[in-house]
Structures are given as C-alpha cells and as structure tokens.
CSV table of C-alpha atoms in Angstrom, one decimal:
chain,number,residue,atom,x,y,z
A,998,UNK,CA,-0.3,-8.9,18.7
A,999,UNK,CA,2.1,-6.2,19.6
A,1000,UNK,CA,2.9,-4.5,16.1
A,1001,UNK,CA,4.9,-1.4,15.7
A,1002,UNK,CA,1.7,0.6,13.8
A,1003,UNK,CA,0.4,4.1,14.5
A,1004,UNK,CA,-1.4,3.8,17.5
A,1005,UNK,CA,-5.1,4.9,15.6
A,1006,UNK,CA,-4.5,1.9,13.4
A,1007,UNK,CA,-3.8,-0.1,16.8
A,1008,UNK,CA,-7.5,0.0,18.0
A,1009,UNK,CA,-9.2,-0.7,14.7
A,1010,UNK,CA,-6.9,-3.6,14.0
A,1011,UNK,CA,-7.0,-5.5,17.5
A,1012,UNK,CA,-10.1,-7.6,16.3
A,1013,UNK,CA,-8.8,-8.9,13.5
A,1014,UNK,CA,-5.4,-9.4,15.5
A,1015,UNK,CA,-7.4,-11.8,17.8
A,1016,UNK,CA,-9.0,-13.8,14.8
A,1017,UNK,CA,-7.8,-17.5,14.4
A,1018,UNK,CA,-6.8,-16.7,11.0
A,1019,UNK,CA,-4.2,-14.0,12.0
A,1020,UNK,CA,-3.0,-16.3,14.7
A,1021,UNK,CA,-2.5,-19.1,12.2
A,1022,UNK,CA,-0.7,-16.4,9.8
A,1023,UNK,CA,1.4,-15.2,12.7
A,1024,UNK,CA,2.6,-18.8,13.0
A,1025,UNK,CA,3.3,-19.1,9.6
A,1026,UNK,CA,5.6,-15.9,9.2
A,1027,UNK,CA,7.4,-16.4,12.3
A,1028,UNK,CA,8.6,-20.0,10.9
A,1029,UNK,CA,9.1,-18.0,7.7
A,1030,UNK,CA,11.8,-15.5,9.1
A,1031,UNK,CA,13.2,-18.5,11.2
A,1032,UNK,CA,14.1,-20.4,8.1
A,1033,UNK,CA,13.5,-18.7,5.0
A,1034,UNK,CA,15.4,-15.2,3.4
A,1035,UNK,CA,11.7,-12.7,4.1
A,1036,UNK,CA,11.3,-10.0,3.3
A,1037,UNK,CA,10.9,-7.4,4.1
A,1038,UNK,CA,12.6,-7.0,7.4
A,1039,UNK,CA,10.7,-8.5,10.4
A,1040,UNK,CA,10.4,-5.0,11.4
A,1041,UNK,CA,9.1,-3.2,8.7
A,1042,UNK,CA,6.2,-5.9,7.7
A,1043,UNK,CA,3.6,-3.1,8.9
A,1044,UNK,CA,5.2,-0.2,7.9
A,1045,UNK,CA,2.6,1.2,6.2
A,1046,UNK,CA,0.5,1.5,9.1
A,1047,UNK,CA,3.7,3.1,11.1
A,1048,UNK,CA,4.4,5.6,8.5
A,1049,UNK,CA,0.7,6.4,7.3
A,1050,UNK,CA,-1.7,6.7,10.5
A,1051,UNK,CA,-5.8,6.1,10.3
A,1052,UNK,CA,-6.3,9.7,11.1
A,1053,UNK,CA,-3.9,11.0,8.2
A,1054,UNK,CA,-5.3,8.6,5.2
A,1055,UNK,CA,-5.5,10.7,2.6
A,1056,UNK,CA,-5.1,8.6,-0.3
A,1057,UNK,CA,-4.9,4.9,-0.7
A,1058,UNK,CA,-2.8,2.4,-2.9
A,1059,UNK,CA,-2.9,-0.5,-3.6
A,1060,UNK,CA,0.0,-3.1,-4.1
A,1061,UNK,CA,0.1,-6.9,-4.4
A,1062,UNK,CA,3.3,-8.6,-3.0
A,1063,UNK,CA,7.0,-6.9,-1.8
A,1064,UNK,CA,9.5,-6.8,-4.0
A,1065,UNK,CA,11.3,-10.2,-3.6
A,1066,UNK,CA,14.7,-8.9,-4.1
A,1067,UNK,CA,17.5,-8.4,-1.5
A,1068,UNK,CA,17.5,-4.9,0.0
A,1069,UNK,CA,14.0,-3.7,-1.8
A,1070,UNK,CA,11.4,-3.9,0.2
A,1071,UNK,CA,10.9,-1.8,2.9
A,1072,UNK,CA,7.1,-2.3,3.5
A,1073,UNK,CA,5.5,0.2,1.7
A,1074,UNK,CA,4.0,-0.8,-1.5
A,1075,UNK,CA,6.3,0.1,-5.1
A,1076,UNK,CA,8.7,1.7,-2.9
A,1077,UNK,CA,12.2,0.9,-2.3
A,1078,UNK,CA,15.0,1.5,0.6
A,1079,UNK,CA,17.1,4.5,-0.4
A,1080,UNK,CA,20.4,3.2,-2.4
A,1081,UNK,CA,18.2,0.9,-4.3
A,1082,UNK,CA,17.7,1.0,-8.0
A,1083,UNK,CA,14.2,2.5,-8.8
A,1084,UNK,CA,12.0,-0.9,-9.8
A,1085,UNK,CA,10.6,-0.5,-13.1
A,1086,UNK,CA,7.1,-0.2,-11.9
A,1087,UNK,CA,7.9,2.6,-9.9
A,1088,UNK,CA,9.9,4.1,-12.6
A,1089,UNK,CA,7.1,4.3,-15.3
A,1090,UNK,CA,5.1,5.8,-11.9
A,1091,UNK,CA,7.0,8.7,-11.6
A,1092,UNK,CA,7.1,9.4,-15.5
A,1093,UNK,CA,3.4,9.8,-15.1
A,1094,UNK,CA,3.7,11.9,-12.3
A,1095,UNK,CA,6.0,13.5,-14.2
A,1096,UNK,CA,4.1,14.2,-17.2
A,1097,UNK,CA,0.2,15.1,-15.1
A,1098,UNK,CA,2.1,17.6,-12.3
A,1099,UNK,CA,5.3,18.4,-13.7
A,1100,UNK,CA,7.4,16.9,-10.7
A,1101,UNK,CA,10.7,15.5,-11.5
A,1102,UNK,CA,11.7,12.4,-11.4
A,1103,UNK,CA,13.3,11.6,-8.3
A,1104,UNK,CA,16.8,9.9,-7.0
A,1105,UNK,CA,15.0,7.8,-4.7
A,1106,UNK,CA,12.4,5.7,-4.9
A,1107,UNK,CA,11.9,5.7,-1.6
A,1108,UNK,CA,8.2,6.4,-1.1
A,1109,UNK,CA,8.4,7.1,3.1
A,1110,UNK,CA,7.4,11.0,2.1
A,1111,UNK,CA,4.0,10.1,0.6
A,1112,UNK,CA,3.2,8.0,3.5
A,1113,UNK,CA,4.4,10.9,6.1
A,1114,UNK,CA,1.7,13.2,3.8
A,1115,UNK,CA,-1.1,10.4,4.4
A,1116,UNK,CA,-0.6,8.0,1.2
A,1117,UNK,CA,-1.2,4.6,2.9
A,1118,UNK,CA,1.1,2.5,0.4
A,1119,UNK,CA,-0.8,-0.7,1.2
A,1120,UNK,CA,0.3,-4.3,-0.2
A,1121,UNK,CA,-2.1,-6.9,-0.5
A,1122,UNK,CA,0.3,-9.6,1.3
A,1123,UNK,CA,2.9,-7.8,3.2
A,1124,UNK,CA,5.5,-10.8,3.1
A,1125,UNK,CA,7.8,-12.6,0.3
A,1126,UNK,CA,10.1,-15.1,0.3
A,1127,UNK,CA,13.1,-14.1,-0.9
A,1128,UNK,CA,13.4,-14.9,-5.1
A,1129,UNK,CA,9.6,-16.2,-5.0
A,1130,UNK,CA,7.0,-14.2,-5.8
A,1131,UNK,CA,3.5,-14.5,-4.8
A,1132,UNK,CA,5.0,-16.9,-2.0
A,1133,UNK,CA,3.1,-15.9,1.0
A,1134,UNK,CA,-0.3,-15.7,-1.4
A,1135,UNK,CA,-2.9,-17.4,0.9
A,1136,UNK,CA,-2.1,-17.7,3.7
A,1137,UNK,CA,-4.2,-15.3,5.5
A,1138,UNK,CA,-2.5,-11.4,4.7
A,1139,UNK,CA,-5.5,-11.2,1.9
A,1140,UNK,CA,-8.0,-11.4,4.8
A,1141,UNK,CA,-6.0,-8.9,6.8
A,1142,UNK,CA,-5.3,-6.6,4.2
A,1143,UNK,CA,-9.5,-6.4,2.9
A,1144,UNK,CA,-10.4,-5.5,6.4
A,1145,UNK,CA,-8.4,-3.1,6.4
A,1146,UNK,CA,-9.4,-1.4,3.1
A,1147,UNK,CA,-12.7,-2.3,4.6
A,1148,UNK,CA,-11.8,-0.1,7.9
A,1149,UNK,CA,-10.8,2.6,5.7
A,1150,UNK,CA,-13.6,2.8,3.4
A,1151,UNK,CA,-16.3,2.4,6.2
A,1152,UNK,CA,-15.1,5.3,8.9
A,1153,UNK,CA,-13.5,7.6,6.9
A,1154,UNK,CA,-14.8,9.5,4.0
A,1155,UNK,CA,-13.1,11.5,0.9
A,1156,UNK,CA,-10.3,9.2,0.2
A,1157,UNK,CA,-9.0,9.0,-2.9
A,1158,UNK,CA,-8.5,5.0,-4.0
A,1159,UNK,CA,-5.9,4.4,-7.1
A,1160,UNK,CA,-6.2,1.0,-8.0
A,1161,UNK,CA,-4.0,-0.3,-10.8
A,1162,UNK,CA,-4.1,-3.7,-12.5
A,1163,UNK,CA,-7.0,-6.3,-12.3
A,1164,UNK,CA,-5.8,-7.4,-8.6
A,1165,UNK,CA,-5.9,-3.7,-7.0
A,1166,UNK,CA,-9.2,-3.5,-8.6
A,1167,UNK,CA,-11.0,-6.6,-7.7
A,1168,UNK,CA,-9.4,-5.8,-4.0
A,1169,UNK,CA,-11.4,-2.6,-4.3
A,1170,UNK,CA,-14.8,-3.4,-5.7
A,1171,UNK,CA,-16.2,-3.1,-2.0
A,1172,UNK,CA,-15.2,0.9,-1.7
A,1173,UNK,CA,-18.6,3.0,-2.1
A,1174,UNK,CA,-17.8,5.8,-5.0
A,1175,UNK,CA,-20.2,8.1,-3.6
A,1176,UNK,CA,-18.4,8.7,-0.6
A,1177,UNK,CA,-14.6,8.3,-1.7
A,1178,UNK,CA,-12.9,9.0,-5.2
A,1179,UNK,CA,-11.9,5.6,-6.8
A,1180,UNK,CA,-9.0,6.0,-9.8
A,1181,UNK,CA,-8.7,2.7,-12.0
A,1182,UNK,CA,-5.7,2.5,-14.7
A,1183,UNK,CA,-3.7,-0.8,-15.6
A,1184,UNK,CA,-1.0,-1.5,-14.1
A,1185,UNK,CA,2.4,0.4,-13.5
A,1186,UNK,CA,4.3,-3.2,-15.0
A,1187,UNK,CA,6.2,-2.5,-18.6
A,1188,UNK,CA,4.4,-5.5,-19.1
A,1189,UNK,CA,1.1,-4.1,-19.8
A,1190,UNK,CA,2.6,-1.8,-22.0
A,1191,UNK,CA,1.8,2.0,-21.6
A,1192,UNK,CA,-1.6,1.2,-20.8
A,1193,UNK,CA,-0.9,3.0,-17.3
A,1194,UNK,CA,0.6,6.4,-18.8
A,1195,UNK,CA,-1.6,9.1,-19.1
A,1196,UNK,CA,-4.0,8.5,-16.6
A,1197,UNK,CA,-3.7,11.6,-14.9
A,1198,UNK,CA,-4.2,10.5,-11.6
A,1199,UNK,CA,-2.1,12.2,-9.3
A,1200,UNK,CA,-3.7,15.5,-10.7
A,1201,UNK,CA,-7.1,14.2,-10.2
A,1202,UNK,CA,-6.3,13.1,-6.4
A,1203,UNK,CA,-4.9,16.4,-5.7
A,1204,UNK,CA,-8.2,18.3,-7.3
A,1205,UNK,CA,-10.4,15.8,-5.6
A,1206,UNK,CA,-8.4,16.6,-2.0
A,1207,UNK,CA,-8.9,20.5,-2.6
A,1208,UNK,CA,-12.5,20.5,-3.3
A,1209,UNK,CA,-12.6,19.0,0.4
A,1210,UNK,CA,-10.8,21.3,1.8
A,1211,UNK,CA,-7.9,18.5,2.5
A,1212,UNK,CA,-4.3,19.2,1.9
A,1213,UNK,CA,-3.1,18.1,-1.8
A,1214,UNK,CA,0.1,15.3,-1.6
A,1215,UNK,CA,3.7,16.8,-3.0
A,1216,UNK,CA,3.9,14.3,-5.0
C-alpha cells in the first residue's frame, strides 16, 4: 500500500500492509470515502506516521476514534485543524499542562508541533464516519494500530507511554515498563470528571526524557 508516512515507518509497516486483514480494511475505507462524509481527509488518515517518524518517537499517545465533526480531525489524535474550536478533551489537556509546566494555554489546538518534536499522536481507529462515533470500530484499524504500538515498544527503548482512559490502557498492557516509562490517568473527557487533572504527566515525561539524555517536548 502506497501511504504518505515517514519513510522509517514505511519498512516496519509493509508486513502488516500485505496482511489479508489490511487488504479487507483497505476495501472497506475506500467504499467509505466513496459514499460516506470520513473523516478525516483521505489524505491525512496516516498523519501521524507523516508528522512523527519511527526514529523521532519520543513519546507516545494514545487516542481512540477522530473527532466525528466537520473540519476536526486532522489525523493526529485530540488535535484539531487550526480555526477549529479547541474540543473539550483537549481543552481540560492543556489546563493540565498548564498547571504541571506552566505553559499557556494555547489558540490552537492544533497538535502538528508535538508530533514535529516526536509525540506520535496515535488513534486507535484512524477513520469516522461523519456524526457517528465509534463507526469504523472493528473493522481491522485495531489490528493495525497494536502492531504498531507493538513496533514501537519492541525496537525502540525509553519511550514515554501516556495512556488515558480504560481503552488507552487496555491497548497498552503489552508495553514492557522496564524498558519504557508508562503514565496512566483517566481520561481527558469532562465526563469522567477531573479525574485526569493533576496527573503531572507532561512533567514526568520531560524528567523521564532528560535522565536519557533525550531532548524534553515544548509542550
């Protein structure tokens, strides 16, 4: 499958391109954008991998499905397009980054300058119809997206996981905590309350990055 992705996620993702599964989910998505609203756009499905090569993974999170309004997604998981109305998710994000590093809340929620800094913003599905979410659940991007946190766990070492919310966390049960830092807090949601707040994550990644002598994430 030619994919607009870095090209060191091109190499370790060709198996699992070749799989009958991915074929089968190619199929499906293609008929999708033919006559369904999808988002997001056809070209940005794997912009996580475009914006956040192998070789720069720093940190990883962990999403669950695009944002299934018009104009939000833009294939990085809780970000938005610029222009766009910072989600509520995101918002209650960036309080806490707020509050544990003292960085401002942003205009955009845009989250294309993580990724450039190695944050691979990584949904678990990377499709939605438009209006329904948890559309595209099943049909093959949860296979895709565990071998790829599978990738990332096995060849590269001293990654930071944040994993928020029983389905991030359940997604990353297989990621060995000697050899990368795993951060669990609920999730972002005002539905679960302020359970996320005050986790302190974003300070935590930053100290764990130092003490390997890895660049820390302007967050």
């Amino acid at each position: 499958m030619d994919v607009k992705i870095a090209e060191s996620w091109k190499a370790r993702l060709q198996p699992e391109f070749e799989k009958p599964y991915f074929t089968q989910l190619t199929d499906f998505v293609r008929k999708e954008y033919q006559e369904q609203s999808i988002y997001p756009p056809a070209n940005l499905i794997f912009n996580a991998f475009d914006k956040c090569s192998f070789d720069d993974a720093k940190v990883v999170i962990l999403g669950q499905d695009p944002y299934h309004g018009a104009g939000q997604a833009n294939g990085l998981c809780f970000s938005v397009a610029d222009g766009v109305r910072v989600p509520p998710s995101l918002l209650n994000i960036f309080k806490e980054i707020k509050d544990d590093v003292g960085k401002s809340v942003p205009k955009t929620g845009n989250l294309e300058r993580w990724a450039s800094q190695g944050v691979m913003l990584l949904n678990a599905t990377l499709t939605v119809r438009a209006g329904q979410a948890g559309s595209h659940q099943n049909k093959g991007w949860e296979t895709f997206t565990d071998a790829v946190v599978r990738i990332l766990a096995e060849e590269k070492e001293h990654l930071v996981f944040m994993l928020w919310g029983a389905y991030a966390k359940k997604k990353g049960a297989m990621i060995d905590t000697t050899k990368h830092l795993v951060l669990e807090a609920a999730h972002p949601s005002p539905m679960a309350g302020n359970a996320f707040m005050g986790n302190k994550h974003f300070s935590q990644a930053n100290a764990y990055l130092r003490e390997h002598n890895l660049p820390e994430i302007e967050w």
